[in-house]
Coordinates of C-alpha atoms in Angstrom, one line a residue:
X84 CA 127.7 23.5 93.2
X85 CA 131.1 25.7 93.6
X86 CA 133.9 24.1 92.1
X87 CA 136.5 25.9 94.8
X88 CA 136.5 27.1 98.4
X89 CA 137.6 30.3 97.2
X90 CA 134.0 31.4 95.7
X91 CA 132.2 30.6 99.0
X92 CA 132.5 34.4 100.3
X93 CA 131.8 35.6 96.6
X94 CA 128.7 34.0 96.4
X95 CA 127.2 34.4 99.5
X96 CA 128.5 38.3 99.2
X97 CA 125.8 38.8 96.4
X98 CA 123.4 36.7 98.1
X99 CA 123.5 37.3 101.2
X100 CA 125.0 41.0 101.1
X101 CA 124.7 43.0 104.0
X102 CA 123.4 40.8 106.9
X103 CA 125.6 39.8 109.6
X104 CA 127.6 36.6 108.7
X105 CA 130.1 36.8 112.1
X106 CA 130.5 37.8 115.1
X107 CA 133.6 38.2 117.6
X108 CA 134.3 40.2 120.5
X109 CA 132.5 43.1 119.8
X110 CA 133.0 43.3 116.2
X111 CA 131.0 42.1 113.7
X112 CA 131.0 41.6 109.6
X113 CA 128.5 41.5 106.8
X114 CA 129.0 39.0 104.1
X115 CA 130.4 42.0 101.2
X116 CA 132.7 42.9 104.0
X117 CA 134.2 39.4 104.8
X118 CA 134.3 39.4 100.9
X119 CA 136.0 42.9 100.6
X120 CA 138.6 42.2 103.1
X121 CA 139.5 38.6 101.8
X122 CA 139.8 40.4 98.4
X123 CA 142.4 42.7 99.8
X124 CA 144.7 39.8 101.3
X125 CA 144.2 38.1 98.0
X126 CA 145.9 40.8 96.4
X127 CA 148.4 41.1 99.0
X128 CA 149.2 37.8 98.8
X129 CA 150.0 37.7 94.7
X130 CA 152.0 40.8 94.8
X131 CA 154.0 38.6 97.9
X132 CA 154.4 36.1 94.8
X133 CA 151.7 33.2 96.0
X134 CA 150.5 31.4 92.9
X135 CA 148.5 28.9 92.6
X136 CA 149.7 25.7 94.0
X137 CA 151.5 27.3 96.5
X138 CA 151.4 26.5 99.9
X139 CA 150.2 28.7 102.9
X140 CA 150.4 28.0 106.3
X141 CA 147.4 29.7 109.2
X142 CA 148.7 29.4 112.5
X143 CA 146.4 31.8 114.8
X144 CA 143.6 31.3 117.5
X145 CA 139.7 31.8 116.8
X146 CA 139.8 35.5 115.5
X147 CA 138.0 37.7 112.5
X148 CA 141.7 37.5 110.8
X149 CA 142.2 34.3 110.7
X150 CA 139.0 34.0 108.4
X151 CA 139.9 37.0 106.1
X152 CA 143.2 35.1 105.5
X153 CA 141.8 31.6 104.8
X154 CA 139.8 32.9 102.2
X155 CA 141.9 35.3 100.9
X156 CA 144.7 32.1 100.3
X157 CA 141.7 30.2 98.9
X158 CA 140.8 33.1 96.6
X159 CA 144.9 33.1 95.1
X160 CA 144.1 29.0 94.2
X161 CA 147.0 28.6 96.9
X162 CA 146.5 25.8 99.0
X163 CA 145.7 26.5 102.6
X164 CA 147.8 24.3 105.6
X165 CA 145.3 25.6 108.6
X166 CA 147.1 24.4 111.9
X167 CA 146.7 23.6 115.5
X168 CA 147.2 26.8 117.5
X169 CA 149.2 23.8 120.7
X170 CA 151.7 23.2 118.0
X171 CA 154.9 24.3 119.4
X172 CA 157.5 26.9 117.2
X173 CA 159.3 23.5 116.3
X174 CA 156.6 22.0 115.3
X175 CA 155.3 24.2 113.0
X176 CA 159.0 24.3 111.3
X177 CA 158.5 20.9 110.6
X178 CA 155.0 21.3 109.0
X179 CA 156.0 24.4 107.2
X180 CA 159.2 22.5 106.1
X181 CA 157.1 19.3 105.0
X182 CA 154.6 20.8 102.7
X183 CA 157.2 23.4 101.2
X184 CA 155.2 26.6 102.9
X185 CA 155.4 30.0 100.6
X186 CA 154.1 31.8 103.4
X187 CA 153.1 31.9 106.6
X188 CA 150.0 34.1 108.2
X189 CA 149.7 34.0 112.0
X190 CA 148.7 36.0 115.4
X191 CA 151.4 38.0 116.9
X192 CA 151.7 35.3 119.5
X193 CA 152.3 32.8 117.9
X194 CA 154.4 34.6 115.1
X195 CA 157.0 36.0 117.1
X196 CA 159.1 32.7 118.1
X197 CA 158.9 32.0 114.5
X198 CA 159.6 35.2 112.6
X199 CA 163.3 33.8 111.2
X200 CA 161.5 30.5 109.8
X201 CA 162.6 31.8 106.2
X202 CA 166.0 31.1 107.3
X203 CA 165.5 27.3 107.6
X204 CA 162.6 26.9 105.4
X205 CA 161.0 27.6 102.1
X206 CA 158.9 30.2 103.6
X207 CA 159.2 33.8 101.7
X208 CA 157.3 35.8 104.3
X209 CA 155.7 35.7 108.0
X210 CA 152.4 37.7 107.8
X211 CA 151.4 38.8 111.3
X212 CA 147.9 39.9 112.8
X213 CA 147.7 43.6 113.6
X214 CA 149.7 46.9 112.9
X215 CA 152.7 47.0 114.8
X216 CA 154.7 44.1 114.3
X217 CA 158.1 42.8 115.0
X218 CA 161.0 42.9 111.6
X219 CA 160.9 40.7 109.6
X220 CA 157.4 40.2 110.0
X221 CA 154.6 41.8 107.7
X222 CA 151.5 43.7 109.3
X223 CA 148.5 41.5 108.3
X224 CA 146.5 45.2 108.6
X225 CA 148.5 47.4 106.3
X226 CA 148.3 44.5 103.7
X227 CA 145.0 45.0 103.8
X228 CA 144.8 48.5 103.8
X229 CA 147.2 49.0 100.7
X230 CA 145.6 46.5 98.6
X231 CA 142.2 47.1 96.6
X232 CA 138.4 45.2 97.5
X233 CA 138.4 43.3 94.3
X234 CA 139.8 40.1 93.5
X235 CA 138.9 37.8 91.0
X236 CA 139.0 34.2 92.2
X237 CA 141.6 31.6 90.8
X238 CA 138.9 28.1 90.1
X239 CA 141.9 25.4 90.0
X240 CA 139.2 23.0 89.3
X241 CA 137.1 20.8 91.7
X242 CA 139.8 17.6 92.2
X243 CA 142.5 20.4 92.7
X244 CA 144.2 20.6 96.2
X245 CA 142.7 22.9 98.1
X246 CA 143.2 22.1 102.0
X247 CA 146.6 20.3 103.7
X248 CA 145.6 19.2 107.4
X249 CA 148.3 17.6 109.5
X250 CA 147.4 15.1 111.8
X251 CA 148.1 15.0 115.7
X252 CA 151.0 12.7 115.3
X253 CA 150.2 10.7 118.2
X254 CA 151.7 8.0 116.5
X255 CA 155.0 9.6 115.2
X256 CA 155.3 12.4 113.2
X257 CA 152.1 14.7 111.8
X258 CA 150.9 14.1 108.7
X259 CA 149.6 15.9 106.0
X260 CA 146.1 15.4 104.6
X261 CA 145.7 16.5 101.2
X262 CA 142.0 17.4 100.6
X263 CA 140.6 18.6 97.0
X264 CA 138.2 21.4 96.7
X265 CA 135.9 18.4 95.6
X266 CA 136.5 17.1 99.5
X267 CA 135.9 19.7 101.4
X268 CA 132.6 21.4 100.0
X269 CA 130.7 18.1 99.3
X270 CA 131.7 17.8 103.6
X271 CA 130.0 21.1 104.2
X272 CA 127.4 20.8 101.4
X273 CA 126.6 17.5 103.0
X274 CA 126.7 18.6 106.7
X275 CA 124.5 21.6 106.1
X276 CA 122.3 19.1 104.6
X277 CA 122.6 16.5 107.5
X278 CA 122.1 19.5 110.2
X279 CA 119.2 21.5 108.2
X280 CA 121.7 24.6 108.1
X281 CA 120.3 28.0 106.6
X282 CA 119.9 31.4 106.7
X283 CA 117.5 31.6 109.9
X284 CA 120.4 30.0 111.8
X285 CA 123.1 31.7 114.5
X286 CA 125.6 29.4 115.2
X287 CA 127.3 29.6 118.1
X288 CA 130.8 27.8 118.2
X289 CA 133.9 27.5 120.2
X290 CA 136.0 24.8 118.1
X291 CA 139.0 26.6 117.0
X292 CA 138.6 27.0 113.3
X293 CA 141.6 25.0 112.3
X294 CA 139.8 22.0 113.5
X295 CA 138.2 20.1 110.2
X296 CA 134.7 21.0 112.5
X297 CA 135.5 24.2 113.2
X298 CA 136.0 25.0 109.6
X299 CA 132.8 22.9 108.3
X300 CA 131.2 25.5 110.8
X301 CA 132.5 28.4 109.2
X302 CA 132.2 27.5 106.0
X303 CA 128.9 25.8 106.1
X304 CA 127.4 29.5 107.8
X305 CA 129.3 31.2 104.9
X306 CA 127.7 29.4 101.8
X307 CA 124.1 29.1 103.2
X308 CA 123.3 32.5 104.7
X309 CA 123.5 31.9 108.6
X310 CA 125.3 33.8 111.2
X311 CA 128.2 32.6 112.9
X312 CA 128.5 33.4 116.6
X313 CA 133.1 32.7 117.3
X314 CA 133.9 32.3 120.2
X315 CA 138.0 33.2 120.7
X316 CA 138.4 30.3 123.4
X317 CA 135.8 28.0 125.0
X318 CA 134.4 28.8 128.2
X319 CA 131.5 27.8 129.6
X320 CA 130.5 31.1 131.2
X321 CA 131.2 32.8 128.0
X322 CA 129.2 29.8 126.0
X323 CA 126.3 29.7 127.5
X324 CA 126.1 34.1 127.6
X325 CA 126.6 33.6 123.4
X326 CA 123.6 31.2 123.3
X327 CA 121.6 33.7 125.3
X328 CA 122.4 36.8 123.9
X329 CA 122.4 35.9 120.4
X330 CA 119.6 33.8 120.3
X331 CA 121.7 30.5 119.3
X332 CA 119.7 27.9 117.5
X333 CA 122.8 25.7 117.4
X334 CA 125.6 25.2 119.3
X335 CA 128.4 22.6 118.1
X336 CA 131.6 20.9 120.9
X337 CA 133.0 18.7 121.8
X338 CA 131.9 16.7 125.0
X339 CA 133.8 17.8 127.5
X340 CA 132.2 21.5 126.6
X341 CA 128.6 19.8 127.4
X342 CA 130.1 18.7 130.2
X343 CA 132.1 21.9 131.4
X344 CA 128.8 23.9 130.9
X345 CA 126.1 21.2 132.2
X346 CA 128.2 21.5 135.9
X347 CA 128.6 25.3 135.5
X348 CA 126.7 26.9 138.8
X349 CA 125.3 29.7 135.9
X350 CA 123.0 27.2 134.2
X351 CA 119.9 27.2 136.3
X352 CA 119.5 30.7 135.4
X353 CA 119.9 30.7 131.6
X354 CA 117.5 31.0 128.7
X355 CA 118.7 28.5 125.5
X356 CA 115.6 28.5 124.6
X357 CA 116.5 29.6 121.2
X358 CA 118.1 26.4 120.7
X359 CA 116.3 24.2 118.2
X360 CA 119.5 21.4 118.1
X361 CA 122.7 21.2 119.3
X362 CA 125.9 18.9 117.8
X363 CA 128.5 16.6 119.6
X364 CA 131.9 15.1 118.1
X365 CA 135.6 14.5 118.7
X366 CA 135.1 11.9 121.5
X367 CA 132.2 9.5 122.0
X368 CA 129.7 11.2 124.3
X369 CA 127.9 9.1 127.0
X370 CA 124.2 8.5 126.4
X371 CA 123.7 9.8 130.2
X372 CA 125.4 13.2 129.5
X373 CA 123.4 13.6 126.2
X374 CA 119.8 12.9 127.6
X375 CA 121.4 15.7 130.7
X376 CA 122.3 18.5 127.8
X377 CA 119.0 17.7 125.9
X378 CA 116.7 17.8 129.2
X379 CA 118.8 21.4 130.2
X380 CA 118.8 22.7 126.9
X381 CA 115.2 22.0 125.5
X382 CA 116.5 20.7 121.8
X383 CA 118.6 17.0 120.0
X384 CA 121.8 16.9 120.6
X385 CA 122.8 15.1 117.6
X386 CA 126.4 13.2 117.9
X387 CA 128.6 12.7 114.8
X388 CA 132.0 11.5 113.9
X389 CA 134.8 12.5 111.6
X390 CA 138.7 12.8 110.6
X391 CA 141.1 15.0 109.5
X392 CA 141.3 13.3 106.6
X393 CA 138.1 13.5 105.8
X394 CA 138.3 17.2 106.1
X395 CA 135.5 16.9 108.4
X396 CA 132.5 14.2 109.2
X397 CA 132.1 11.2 108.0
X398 CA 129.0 9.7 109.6
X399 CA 126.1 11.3 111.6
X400 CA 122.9 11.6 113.9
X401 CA 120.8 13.7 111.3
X402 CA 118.7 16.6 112.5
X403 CA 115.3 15.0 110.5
X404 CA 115.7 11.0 111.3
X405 CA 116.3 9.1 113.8
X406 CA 118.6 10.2 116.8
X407 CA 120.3 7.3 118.5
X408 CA 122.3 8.1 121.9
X409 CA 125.5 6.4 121.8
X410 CA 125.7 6.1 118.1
X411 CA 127.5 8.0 115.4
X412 CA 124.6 7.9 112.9
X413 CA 125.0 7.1 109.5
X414 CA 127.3 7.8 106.8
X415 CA 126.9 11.2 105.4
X416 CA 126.0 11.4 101.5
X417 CA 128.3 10.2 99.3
X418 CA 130.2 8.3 102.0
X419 CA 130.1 4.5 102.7
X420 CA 131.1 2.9 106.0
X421 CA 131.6 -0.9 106.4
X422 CA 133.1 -3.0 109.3
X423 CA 136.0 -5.1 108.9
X424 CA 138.4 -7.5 110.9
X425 CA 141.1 -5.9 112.5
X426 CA 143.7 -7.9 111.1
X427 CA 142.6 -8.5 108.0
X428 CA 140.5 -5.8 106.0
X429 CA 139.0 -7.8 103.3
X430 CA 136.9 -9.6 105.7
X431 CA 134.1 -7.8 106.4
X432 CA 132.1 -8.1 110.0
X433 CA 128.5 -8.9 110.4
X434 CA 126.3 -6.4 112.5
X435 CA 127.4 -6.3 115.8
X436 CA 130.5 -7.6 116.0
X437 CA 133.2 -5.3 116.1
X438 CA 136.3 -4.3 114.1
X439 CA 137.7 -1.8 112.0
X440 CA 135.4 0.8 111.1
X441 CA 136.6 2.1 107.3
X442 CA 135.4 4.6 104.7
X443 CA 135.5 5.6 101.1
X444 CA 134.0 8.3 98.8
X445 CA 134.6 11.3 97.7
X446 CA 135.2 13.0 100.8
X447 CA 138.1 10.8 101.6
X448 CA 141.9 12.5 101.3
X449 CA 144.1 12.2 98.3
X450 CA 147.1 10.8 101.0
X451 CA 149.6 12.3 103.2
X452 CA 151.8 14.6 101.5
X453 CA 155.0 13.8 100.4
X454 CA 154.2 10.3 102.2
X455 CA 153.8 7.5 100.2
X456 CA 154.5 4.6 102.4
X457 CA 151.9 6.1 104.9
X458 CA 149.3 7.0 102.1
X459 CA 149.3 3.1 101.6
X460 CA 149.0 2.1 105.0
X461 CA 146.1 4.2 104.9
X462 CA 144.4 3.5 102.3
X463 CA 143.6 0.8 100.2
X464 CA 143.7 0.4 96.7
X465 CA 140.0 0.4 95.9
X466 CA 139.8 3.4 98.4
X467 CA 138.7 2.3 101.2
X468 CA 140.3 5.0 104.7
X469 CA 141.4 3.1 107.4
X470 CA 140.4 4.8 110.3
X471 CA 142.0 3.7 113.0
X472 CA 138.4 3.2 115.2
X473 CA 137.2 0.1 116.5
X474 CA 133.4 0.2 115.7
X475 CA 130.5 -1.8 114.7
X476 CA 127.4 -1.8 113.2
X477 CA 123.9 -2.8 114.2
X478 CA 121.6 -4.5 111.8
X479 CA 119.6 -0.9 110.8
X480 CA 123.2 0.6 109.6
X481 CA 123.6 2.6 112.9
X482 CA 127.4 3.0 114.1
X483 CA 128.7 2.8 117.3
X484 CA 132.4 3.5 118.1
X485 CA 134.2 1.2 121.1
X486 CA 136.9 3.5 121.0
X487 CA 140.6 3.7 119.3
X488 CA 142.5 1.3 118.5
X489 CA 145.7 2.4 120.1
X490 CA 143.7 3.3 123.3
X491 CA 142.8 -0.4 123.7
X492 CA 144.1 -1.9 127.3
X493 CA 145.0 -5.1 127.3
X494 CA 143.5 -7.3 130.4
X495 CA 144.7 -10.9 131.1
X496 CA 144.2 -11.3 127.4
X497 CA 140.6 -9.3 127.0
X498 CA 140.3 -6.5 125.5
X499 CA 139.0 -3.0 127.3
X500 CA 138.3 -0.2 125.5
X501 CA 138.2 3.4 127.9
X502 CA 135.2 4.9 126.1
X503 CA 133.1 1.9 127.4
X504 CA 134.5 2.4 131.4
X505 CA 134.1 5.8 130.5
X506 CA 130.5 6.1 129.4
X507 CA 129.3 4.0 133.0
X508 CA 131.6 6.3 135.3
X509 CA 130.2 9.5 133.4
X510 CA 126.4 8.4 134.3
X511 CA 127.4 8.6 138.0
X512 CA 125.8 11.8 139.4
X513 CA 128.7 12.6 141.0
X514 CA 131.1 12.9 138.2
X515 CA 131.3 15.8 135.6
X516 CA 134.5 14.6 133.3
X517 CA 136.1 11.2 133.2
X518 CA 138.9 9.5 131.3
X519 CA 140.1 6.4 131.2
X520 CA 144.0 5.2 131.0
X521 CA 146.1 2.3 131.7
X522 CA 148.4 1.0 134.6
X523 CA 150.6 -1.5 134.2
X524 CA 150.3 -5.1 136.1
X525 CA 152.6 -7.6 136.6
X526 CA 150.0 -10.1 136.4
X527 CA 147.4 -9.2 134.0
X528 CA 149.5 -7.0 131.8
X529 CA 147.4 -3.5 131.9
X530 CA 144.8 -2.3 134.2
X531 CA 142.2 0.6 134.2
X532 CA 142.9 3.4 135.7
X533 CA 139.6 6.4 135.9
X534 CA 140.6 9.7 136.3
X535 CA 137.5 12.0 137.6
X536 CA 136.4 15.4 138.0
X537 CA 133.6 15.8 140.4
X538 CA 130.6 17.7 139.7
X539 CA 130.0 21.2 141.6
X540 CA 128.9 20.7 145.1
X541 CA 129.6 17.0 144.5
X542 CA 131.4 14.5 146.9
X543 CA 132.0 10.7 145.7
X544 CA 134.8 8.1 147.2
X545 CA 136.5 5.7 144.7
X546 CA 134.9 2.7 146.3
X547 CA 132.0 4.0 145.2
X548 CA 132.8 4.4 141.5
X549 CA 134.4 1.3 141.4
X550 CA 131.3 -0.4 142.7
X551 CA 128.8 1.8 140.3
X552 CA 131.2 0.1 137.0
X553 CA 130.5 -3.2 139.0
X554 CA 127.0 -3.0 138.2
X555 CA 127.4 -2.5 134.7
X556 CA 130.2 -3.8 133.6
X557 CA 132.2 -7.5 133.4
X558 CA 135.4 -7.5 136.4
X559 CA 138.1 -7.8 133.6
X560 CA 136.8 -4.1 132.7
X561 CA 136.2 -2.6 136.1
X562 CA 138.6 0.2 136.8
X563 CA 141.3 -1.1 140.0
X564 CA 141.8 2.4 140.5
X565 CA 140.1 6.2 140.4
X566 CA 141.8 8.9 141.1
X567 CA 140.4 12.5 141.4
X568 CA 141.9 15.7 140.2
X569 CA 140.9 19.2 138.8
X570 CA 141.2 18.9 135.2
X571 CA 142.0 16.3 132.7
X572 CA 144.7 17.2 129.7
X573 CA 142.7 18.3 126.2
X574 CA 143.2 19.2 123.3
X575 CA 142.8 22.6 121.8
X576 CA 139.4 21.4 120.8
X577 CA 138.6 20.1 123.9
X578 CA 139.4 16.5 123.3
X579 CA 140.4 14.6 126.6
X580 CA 144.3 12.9 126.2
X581 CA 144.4 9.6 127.1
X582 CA 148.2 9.9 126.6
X583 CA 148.7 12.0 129.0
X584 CA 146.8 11.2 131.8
X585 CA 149.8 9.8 133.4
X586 CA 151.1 13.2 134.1
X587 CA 147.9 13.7 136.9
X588 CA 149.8 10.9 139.0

């Protein structure tokens, strides 16, 4: 086992030397060059005066860079703070300003409305993607070019910080994740594991790699020999070409990507047959839309679940057991999941009844940095995460997620959770993406409102949606209203916001 993030590319240099570890665009990179390269920054990065214990902040989309630089930071024993590419400029000062950034390395885009952030923050220098760049910002490429191919990597030790991952503050401010070395390669040492990742694998993926997915991705083709297929952006077009013309054996989204390629008019045509199994995570995925993708794509889709502060998944559909639609899985190893009453966490649930869903092991985050009140409200004192998910467990240990907690409408005093409305609108043939949000009543409080994207070629009225939830679900959860639009608000993973749905009226 590695004891640091930083000798993942070292190792699988001189093991895996010269075959093809990633491809982008056009380009593409051997193991020993991933290696070299990250090598260089490393250096750069010291004689910018990061030590160990320092913080860095990656703020870029999908792109060959942005891995050079996460494991050149790794190599310096700095600790990495990867973040959402949708952050705006004054969000990042606040991230950067929160965990003390020493530097931070980003894409010309996103760098240049943020090049004077060393004037209201800790940062030392803005590192920028390319060769030309913008005063006071330093070119990312002449870094590399003016610093030498070896490096020898700084091992802080395994319960060292190695990863800080804010949160989407949905709920307030984001919050910092602190995850130890420890954390985050027993998630992709587990995952691989879980998945049946190795060397005979191309991955094909369009998460963007400061997602905790994303980055298991990565990582997990790094250490165990396979080839990663990045993607710069999702598109299904561009998707389902990758899995064609790289021979793909796995491909890893979100649902709404399933969902975006399963209506795509291309389909019909293409050959996945390279594809041995395929994972789902982010948002629950509707047991219709997974038996689609696996009757389209000839493989599992396996569906999983996990957190920020996990620094990836926490429970999972495993690629060599049992593969139940609807569920999460299992806990991964090392992790333990138990079910607990909503109001009070020492009680906990018996199968099938559902409440808190909650975690502990090794896996699980340090805190929230700098944030000891929320660290508490987090987590207990004998370790157990709350997660925030309303779940429950059936009597063979299998999880199934209702939905979040904060997503819950509230219905003449019942409780309706979207991802349940959502899963019987989704199996309508008619429908290609679906969210649920709420309206408010002055009678019964909050109502469902379904917001729907028709398939290609499709036609539905919202008397007949309504009446297909009729047949499924009790009238307290039946949606009063459906209305039809384009597009639904996502994140930059893909993830469908409930929060904003409002904004389509």
């Amino acid at each position: 086992m590695l004891e640091s993030l930083g000798q993942i590319l070292p190792h699988a240099a001189q093991r895996y030397g010269e075959k093809t570890a990633l491809i982008i665009g056009d380009r593409s990179f051997t193991f020993t060059e991933l290696d070299g390269l990250s090598n260089r920054f490393a250096n750069a990065l010291a004689d910018l005066g990061v030590k160990p214990g320092d913080r860095v902040t990656l703020y870029a989309e999908n792109r060959w860079e942005w891995v050079v630089a996460y494991h050149g930071i790794l190599k310096t024993g700095a600790v990495v703070n990867p973040i959402n590419v949708m952050l705006t400029p004054t969000e990042v000062e606040f991230v950067a300003n929160d965990c003390g950034a020493k530097a931070v390395v980003a894409s010309l885009e996103k760098a240049a409305p943020i090049l004077d952030i060393g004037t209201r923050t800790s940062v030392d220098a803005v590192v920028v993607f390319g060769a030309e760049v913008p005063s006071p910002g330093l070119s990312f490429e002449a870094l590399l070019d003016q610093h030498a191919p070896s490096f020898e990597p700084v091992v802080s030790g395994f319960e060292s910080l190695s990863t800080i991952g804010y949160t989407s503050g949905t709920t307030g401010m984001p919050k910092g994740a602190m995850l130890s070395h420890r954390a985050i390669l027993l998630n992709i040492a587990m995952t691989a594991q879980v998945f049946g990742r190795g060397p005979s694998d191309t991955m094909v993926n369009g998460l963007p790699l400061p997602h905790v997915y994303g980055n298991v991705i990565l990582n997990g083709g790094l250490w165990f020999g396979g080839k990663l297929v990045l993607l710069e952006r999702f598109d299904p077009a561009l998707a389902l070409t990758a899995i064609e013309e790289h021979r793909g054996t796995i491909f890893e989204g979100v649902p709404t990507m399933y969902m975006y390629m399963l209506d795509h008019p291309s389909l019909p045509d293409r050959d996945l047959s390279s594809l041995t199994r395929c994972t789902v995570g982010g948002q629950t995925m509707p047991a219709a839309k997974a038996r689609a993708v696996e009757a389209r794509f000839g493989c599992e889709l396996l569906e999983l679940w996990g957190m920020t502060e996990l620094g990836g998944l926490g429970t999972a559909n495993p690629s060599y057991g049992m593969n139940q639609h609807g569920s999460i899985g299992v806990p991964i190893p090392f992790a333990r999941c138990k079910i607990v009453d909503s109001e009070d966490a020492s009680r906990e649930l018996p199968p099938n009844e559902a409440g808190e869903l909650m975690i502990k092991g090794p896996i699980v985050m340090e805190g929230y940095f700098g944030n000891e009140s929320a660290t508490r409200e987090a987590i207990e004192p004998d370790g157990w995460l709350h997660t925030g998910d309303v779940a429950r467990m059936d009597e063979h240990g299998l999880i199934y997620i209702v939905d979040r907690k904060k997503d819950m409408i509230l219905t003449a005093g019942h409780n309706v959770y979207p991802a349940e409305i959502e899963r019987v609108v989704s199996a309508h043939p008619a429908v290609a993406l679906v969210a649920v949000g709420k309206t408010l009543d002055e009678t019964k409080g909050e109502l469902a409102k379904a917001y729907v994207v028709l398939a290609q070629g499709k036609t539905a009225t919202a008397e007949e949606i309504i009446a297909h939830c009729r047949e499924s679900l009790a009238a307290y959860k039946v949606p009063r209203q459906v209305k039809f639009v384009d597009d639904l608000p996502k994140t930059s993973t893909g993830k469908i916001l409930r929060r904003e749905l409002s904004s389509l009226d």
